mmCIF file of C-alpha atoms in Angstrom:
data_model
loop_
_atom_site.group_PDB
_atom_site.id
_atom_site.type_symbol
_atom_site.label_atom_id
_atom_site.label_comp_id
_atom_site.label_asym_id
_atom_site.label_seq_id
_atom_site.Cartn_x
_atom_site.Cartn_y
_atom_site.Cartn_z
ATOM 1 C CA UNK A 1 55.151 185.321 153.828
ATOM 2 C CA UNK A 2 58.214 185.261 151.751
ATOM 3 C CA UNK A 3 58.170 181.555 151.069
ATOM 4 C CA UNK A 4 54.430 182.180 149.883
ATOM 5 C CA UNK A 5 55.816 185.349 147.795
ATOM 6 C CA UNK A 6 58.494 182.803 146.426
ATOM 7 C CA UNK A 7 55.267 180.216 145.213
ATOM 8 C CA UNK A 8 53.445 183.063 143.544
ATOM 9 C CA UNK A 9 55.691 184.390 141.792
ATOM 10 C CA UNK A 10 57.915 181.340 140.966
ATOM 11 C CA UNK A 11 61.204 182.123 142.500
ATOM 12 C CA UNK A 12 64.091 180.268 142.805
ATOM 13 C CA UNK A 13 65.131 179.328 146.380
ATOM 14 C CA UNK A 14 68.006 177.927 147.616
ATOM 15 C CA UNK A 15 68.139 175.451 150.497
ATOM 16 C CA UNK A 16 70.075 172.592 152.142
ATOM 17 C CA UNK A 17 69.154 169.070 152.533
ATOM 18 C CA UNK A 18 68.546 168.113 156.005
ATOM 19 C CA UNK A 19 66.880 164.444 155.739
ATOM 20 C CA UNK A 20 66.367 161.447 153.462
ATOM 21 C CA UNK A 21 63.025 160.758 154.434
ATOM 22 C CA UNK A 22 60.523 157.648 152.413
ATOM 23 C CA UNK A 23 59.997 159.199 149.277
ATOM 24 C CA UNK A 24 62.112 162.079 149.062
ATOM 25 C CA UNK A 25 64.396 164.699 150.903
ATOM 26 C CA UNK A 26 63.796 167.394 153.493
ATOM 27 C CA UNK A 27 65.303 170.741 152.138
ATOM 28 C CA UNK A 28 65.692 173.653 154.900
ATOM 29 C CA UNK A 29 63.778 177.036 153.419
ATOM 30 C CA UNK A 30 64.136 178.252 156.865
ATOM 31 C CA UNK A 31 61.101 176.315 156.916
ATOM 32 C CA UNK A 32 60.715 172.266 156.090
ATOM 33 C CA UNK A 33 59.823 171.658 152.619
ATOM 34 C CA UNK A 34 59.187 167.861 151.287
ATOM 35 C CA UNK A 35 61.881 167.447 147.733
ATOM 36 C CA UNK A 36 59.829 164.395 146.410
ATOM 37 C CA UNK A 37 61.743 161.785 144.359
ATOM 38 C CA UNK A 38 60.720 162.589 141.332
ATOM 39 C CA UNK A 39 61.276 166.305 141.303
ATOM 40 C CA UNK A 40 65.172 165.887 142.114
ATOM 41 C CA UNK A 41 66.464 165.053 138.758
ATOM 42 C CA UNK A 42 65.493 165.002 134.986
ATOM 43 C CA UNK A 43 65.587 161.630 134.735
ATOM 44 C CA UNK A 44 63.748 159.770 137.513
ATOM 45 C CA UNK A 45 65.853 156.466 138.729
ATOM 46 C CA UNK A 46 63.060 155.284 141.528
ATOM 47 C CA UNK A 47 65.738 153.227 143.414
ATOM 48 C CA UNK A 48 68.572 155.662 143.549
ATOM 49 C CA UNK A 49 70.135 156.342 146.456
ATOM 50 C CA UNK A 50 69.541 159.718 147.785
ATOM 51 C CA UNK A 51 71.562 159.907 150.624
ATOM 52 C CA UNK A 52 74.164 161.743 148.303
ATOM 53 C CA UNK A 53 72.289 164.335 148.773
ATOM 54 C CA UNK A 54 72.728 165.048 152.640
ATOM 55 C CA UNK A 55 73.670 168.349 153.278
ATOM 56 C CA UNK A 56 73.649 169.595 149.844
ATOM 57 C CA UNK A 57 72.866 172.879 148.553
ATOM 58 C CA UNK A 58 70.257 172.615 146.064
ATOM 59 C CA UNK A 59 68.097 175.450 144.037
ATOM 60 C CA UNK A 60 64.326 174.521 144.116
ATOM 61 C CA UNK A 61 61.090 175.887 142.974
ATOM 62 C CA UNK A 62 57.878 175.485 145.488
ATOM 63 C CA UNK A 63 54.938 173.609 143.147
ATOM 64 C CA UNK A 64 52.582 173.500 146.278
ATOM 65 C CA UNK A 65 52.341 175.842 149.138
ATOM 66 C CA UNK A 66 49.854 175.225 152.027
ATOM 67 C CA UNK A 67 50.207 177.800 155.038
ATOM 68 C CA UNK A 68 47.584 176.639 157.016
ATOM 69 C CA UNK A 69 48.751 172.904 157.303
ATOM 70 C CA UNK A 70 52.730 174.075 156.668
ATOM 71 C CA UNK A 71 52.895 172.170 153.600
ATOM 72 C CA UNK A 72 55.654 172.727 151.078
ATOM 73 C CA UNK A 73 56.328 170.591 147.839
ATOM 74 C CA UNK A 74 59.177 171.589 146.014
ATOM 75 C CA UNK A 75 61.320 170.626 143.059
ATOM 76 C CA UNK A 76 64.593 171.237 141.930
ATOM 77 C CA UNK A 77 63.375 169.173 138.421
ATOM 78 C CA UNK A 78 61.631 172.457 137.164
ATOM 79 C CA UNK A 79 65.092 174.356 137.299
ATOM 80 C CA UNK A 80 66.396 171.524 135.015
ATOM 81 C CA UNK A 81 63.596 171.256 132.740
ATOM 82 C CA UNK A 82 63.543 175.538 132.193
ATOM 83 C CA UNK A 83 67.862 175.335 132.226
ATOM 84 C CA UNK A 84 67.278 172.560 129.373
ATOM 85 C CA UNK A 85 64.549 174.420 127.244
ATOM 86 C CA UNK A 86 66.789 177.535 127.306
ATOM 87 C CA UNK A 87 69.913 175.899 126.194
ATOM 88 C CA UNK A 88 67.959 174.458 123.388
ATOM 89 C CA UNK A 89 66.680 178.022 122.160
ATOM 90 C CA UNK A 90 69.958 179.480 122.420
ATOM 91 C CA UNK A 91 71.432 176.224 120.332
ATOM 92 C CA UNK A 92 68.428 177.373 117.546
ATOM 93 C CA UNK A 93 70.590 180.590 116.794
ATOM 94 C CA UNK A 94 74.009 178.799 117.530
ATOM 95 C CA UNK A 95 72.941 176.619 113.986
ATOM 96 C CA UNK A 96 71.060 179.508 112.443
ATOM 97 C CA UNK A 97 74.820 180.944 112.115
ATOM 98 C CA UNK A 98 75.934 177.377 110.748
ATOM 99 C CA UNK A 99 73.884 177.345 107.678
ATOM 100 C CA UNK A 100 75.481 176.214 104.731
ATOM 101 C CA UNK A 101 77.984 174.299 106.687
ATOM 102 C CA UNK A 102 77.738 169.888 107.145
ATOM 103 C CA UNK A 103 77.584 168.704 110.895
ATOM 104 C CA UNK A 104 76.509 165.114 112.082
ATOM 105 C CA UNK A 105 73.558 164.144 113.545
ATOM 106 C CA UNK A 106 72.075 161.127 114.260
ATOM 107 C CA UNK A 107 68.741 159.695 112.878
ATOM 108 C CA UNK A 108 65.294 160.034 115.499
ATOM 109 C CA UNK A 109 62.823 159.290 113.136
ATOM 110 C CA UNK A 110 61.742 157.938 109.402
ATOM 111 C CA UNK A 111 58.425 159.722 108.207
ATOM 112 C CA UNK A 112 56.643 159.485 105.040
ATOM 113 C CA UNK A 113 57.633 162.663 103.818
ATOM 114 C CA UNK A 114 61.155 162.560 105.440
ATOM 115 C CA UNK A 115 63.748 162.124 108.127
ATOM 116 C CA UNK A 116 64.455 163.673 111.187
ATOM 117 C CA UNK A 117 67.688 164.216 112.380
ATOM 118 C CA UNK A 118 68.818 164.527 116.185
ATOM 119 C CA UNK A 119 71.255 167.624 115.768
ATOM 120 C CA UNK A 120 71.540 167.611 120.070
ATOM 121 C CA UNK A 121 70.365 169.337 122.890
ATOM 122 C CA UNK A 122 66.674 168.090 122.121
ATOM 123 C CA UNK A 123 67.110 169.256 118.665
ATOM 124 C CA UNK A 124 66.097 168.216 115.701
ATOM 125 C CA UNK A 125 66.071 168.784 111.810
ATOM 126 C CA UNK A 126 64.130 167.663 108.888
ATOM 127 C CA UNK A 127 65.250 166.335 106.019
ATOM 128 C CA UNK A 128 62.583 166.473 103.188
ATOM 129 C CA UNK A 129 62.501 163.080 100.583
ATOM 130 C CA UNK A 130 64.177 165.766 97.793
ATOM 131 C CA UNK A 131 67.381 166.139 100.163
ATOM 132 C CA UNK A 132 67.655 162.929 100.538
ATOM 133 C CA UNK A 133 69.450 161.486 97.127
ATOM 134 C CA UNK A 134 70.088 162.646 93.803
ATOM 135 C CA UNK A 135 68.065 161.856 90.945
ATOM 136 C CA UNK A 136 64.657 159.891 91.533
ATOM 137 C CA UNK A 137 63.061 159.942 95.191
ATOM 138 C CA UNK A 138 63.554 156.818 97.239
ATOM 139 C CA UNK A 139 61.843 155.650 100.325
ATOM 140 C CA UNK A 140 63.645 157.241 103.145
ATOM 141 C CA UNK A 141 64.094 153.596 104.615
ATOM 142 C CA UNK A 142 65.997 152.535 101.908
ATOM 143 C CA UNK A 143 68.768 155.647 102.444
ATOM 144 C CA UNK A 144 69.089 155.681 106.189
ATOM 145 C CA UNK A 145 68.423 153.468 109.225
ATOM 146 C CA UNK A 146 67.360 154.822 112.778
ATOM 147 C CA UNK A 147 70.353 155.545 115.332
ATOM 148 C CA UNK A 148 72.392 156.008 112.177
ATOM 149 C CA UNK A 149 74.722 158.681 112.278
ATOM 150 C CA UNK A 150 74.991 160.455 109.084
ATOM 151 C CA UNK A 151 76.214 164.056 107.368
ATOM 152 C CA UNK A 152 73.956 166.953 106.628
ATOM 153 C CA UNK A 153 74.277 170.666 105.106
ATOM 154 C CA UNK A 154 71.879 172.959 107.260
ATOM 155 C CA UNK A 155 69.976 174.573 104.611
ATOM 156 C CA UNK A 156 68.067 176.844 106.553
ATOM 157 C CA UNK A 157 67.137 177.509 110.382
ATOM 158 C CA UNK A 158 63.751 179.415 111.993
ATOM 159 C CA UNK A 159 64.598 179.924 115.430
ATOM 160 C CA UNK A 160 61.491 181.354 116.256
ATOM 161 C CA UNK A 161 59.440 178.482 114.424
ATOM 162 C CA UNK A 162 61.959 176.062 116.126
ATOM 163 C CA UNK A 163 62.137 174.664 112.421
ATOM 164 C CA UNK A 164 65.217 173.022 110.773
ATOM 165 C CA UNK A 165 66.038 171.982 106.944
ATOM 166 C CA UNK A 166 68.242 169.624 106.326
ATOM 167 C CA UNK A 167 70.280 167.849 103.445
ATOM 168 C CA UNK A 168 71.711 164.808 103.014
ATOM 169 C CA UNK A 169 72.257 165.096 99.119
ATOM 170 C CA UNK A 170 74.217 168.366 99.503
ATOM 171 C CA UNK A 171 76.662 167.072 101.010
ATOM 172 C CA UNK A 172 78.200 164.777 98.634
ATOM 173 C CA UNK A 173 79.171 166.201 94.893
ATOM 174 C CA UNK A 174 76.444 166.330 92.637
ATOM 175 C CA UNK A 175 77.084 163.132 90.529
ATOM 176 C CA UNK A 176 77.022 164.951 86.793
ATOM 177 C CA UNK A 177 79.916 166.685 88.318
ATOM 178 C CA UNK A 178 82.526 164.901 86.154
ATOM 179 C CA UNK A 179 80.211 163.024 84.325
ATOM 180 C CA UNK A 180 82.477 162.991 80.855
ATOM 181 C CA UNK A 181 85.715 161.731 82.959
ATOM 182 C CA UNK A 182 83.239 158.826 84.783
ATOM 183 C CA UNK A 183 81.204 157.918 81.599
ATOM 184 C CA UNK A 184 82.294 159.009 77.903
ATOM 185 C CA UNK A 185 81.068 158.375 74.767
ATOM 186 C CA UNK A 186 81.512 154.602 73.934
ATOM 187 C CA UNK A 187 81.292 153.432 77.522
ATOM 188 C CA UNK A 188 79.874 149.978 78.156
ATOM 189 C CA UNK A 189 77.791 150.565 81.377
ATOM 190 C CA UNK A 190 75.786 148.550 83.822
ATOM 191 C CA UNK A 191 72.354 149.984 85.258
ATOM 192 C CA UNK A 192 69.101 148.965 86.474
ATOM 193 C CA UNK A 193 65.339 149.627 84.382
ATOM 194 C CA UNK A 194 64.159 152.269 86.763
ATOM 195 C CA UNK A 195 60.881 153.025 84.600
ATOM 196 C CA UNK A 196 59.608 152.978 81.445
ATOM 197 C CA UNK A 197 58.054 155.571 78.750
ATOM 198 C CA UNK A 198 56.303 155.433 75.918
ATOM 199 C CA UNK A 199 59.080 155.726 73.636
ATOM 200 C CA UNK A 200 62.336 154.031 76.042
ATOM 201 C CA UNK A 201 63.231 152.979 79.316
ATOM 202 C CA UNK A 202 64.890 154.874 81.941
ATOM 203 C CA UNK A 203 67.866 153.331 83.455
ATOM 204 C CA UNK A 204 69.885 154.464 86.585
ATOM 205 C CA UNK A 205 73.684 153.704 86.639
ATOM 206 C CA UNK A 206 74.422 155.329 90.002
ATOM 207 C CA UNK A 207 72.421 157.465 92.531
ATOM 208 C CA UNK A 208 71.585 160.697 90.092
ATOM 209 C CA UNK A 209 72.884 159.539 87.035
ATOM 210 C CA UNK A 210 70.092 157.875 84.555
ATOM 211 C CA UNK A 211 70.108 157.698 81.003
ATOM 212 C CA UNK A 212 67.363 157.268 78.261
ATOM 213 C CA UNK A 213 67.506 153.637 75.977
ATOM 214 C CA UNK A 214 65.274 154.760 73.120
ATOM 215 C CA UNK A 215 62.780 152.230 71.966
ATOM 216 C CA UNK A 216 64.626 151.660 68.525
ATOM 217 C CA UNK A 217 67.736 151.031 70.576
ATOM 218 C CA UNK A 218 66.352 148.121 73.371
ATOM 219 C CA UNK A 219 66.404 145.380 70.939
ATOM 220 C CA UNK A 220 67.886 143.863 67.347
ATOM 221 C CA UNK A 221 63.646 142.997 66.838
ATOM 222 C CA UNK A 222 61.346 145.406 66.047
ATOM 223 C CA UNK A 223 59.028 146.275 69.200
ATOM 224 C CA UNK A 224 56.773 148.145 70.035
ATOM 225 C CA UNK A 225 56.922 149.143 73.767
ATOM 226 C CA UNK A 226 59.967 148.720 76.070
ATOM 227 C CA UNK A 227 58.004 146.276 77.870
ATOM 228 C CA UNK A 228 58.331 143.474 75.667
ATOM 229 C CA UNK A 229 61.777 143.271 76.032
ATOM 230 C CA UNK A 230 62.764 144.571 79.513
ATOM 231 C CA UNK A 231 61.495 144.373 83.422
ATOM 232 C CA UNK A 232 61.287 147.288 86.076
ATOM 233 C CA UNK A 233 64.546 146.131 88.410
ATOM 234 C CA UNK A 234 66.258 144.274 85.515
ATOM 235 C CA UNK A 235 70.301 144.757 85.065
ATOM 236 C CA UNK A 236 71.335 145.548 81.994
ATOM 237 C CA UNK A 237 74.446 146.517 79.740
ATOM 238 C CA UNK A 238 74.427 149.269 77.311
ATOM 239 C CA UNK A 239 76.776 151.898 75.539
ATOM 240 C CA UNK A 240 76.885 155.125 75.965
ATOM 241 C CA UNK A 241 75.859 156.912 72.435
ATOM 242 C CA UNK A 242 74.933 160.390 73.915
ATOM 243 C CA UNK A 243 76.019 162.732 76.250
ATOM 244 C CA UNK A 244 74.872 166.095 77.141
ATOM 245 C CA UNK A 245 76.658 167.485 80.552
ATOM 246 C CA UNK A 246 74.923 170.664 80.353
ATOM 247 C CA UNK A 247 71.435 169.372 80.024
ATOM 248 C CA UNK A 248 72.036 166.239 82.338
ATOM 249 C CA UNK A 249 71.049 164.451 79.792
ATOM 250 C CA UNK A 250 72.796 160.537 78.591
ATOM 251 C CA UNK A 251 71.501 158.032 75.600
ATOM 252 C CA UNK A 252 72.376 154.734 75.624
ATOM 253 C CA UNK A 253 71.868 151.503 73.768
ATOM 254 C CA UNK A 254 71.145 147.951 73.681
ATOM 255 C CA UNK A 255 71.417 147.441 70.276
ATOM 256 C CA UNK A 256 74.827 149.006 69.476
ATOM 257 C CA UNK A 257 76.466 146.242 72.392
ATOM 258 C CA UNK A 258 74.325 143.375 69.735
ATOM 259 C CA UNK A 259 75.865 144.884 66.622
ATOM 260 C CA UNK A 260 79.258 145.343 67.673
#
């Protein structure tokens, strides 16, 4: 009756291991109970040996109860499994109190829209394509590898949604930072044609810096879209003639490097 009690309402029982037997362990409830292989540990290793075991305490749960034919299947895996889930709630509103703060985490998985980040304990964090870099969106692929280990800010934290954002941006300075110290006025710079508009051609120097070359500044001819005289991926030279910190905002020029 109280072993039956115990099934129904999912108790925890404690009992010691009597017998390695093929397939499993007998564990003493004051009654025989079969421990099968694969309900002793998380991780199932089918040719481990389980004499260890003999005469061990262990905690169990029963999964099958049969009075009639005194059958009793039990596993100690469920304990694990519910010890495991819990500990990764609880770590939910350890990082909910670490927000704002950089930690390491390793990568689990590149999505379209993102990476996910391994933070431990079965948990894991998103970091959405914007987090990634500054300035223009890149494939995540071409930021991070899987397995890598990498730096990110926790933005914000839902224990209750079990939801994580993450940053990997954030947590290096944002490049305009000192943007008159690393480029001023008159600076020959080296960059790559990123895209092109109707009147210039963006070009990137560094991740989150890009400046504008204006169409009347690509080229000592007269033309009459960016495209005759530059390629998407090209590397180029120009000067800086503009600079506006507070608008993030740089102009450079072809031309000027041709008439010096």
């Amino acid at each position: 009756r109280e072993l039956k009690d115990a099934y129904e309402n999912k108790k925890e029982l404690e009992g010691k291991v009597t017998r390695v037997v093929k397939g499993g362990l007998l564990i003493d409830l004051g009654l025989p109970a079969f421990l099968p292989r694969t309900q002793i540990e998380l991780d199932i290793v089918k040719k481990k040996d389980l004499s260890n075991y003999l005469n061990k305490t262990l905690k169990v749960k029963i999964i099958e109860f049969d009075r009639e034919i005194r059958k009793i299947i039990v596993s100690r895996r469920v304990i694990l499994e519910e010890e495991k889930e819990r500990e990764r709630k609880e770590y939910f509103y350890e990082l909910k109190k670490k927000e704002g703060e950089i930690v390491v985490g390793t990568v689990a998985g590149i999505v379209e829209f993102g990476v996910f980040v391994d933070l431990g304990k079965g948990v894991e964090g998103l970091i959405h394509l914007s987090e990634l870099t500054w300035g223009p969106r890149k494939p995540a692929r071409e930021v991070v590898r899987k397995k890598q280990k990498i730096r990110v800010k926790i933005l914000k934290v839902d224990p209750e949604e079990e939801k994580i954002s993450l940053s990997l941006r954030q947590t290096k300075p944002h490049p305009w930072d000192n943007i008159e110290e690393k480029y001023p006025v008159g600076t020959i710079v080296k960059g790559k044609v990123i895209r092109f508009l109707p009147f210039g051609a963006v070009v990137e120097l560094e991740e989150g810096i890009t400046g504008l070359i204006h169409i009347s500044q690509i080229s000592l001819k007269k033309i009459k879209k960016p495209e005759e005289a530059l390629q998407i991926g090209q590397e180029i030279q120009a000067k800086v003639v503009d600079l506006k910190p507070e608008d993030r905002k740089m102009r450079l020029s072809i031309k000027a490097l041709f008439e010096e």
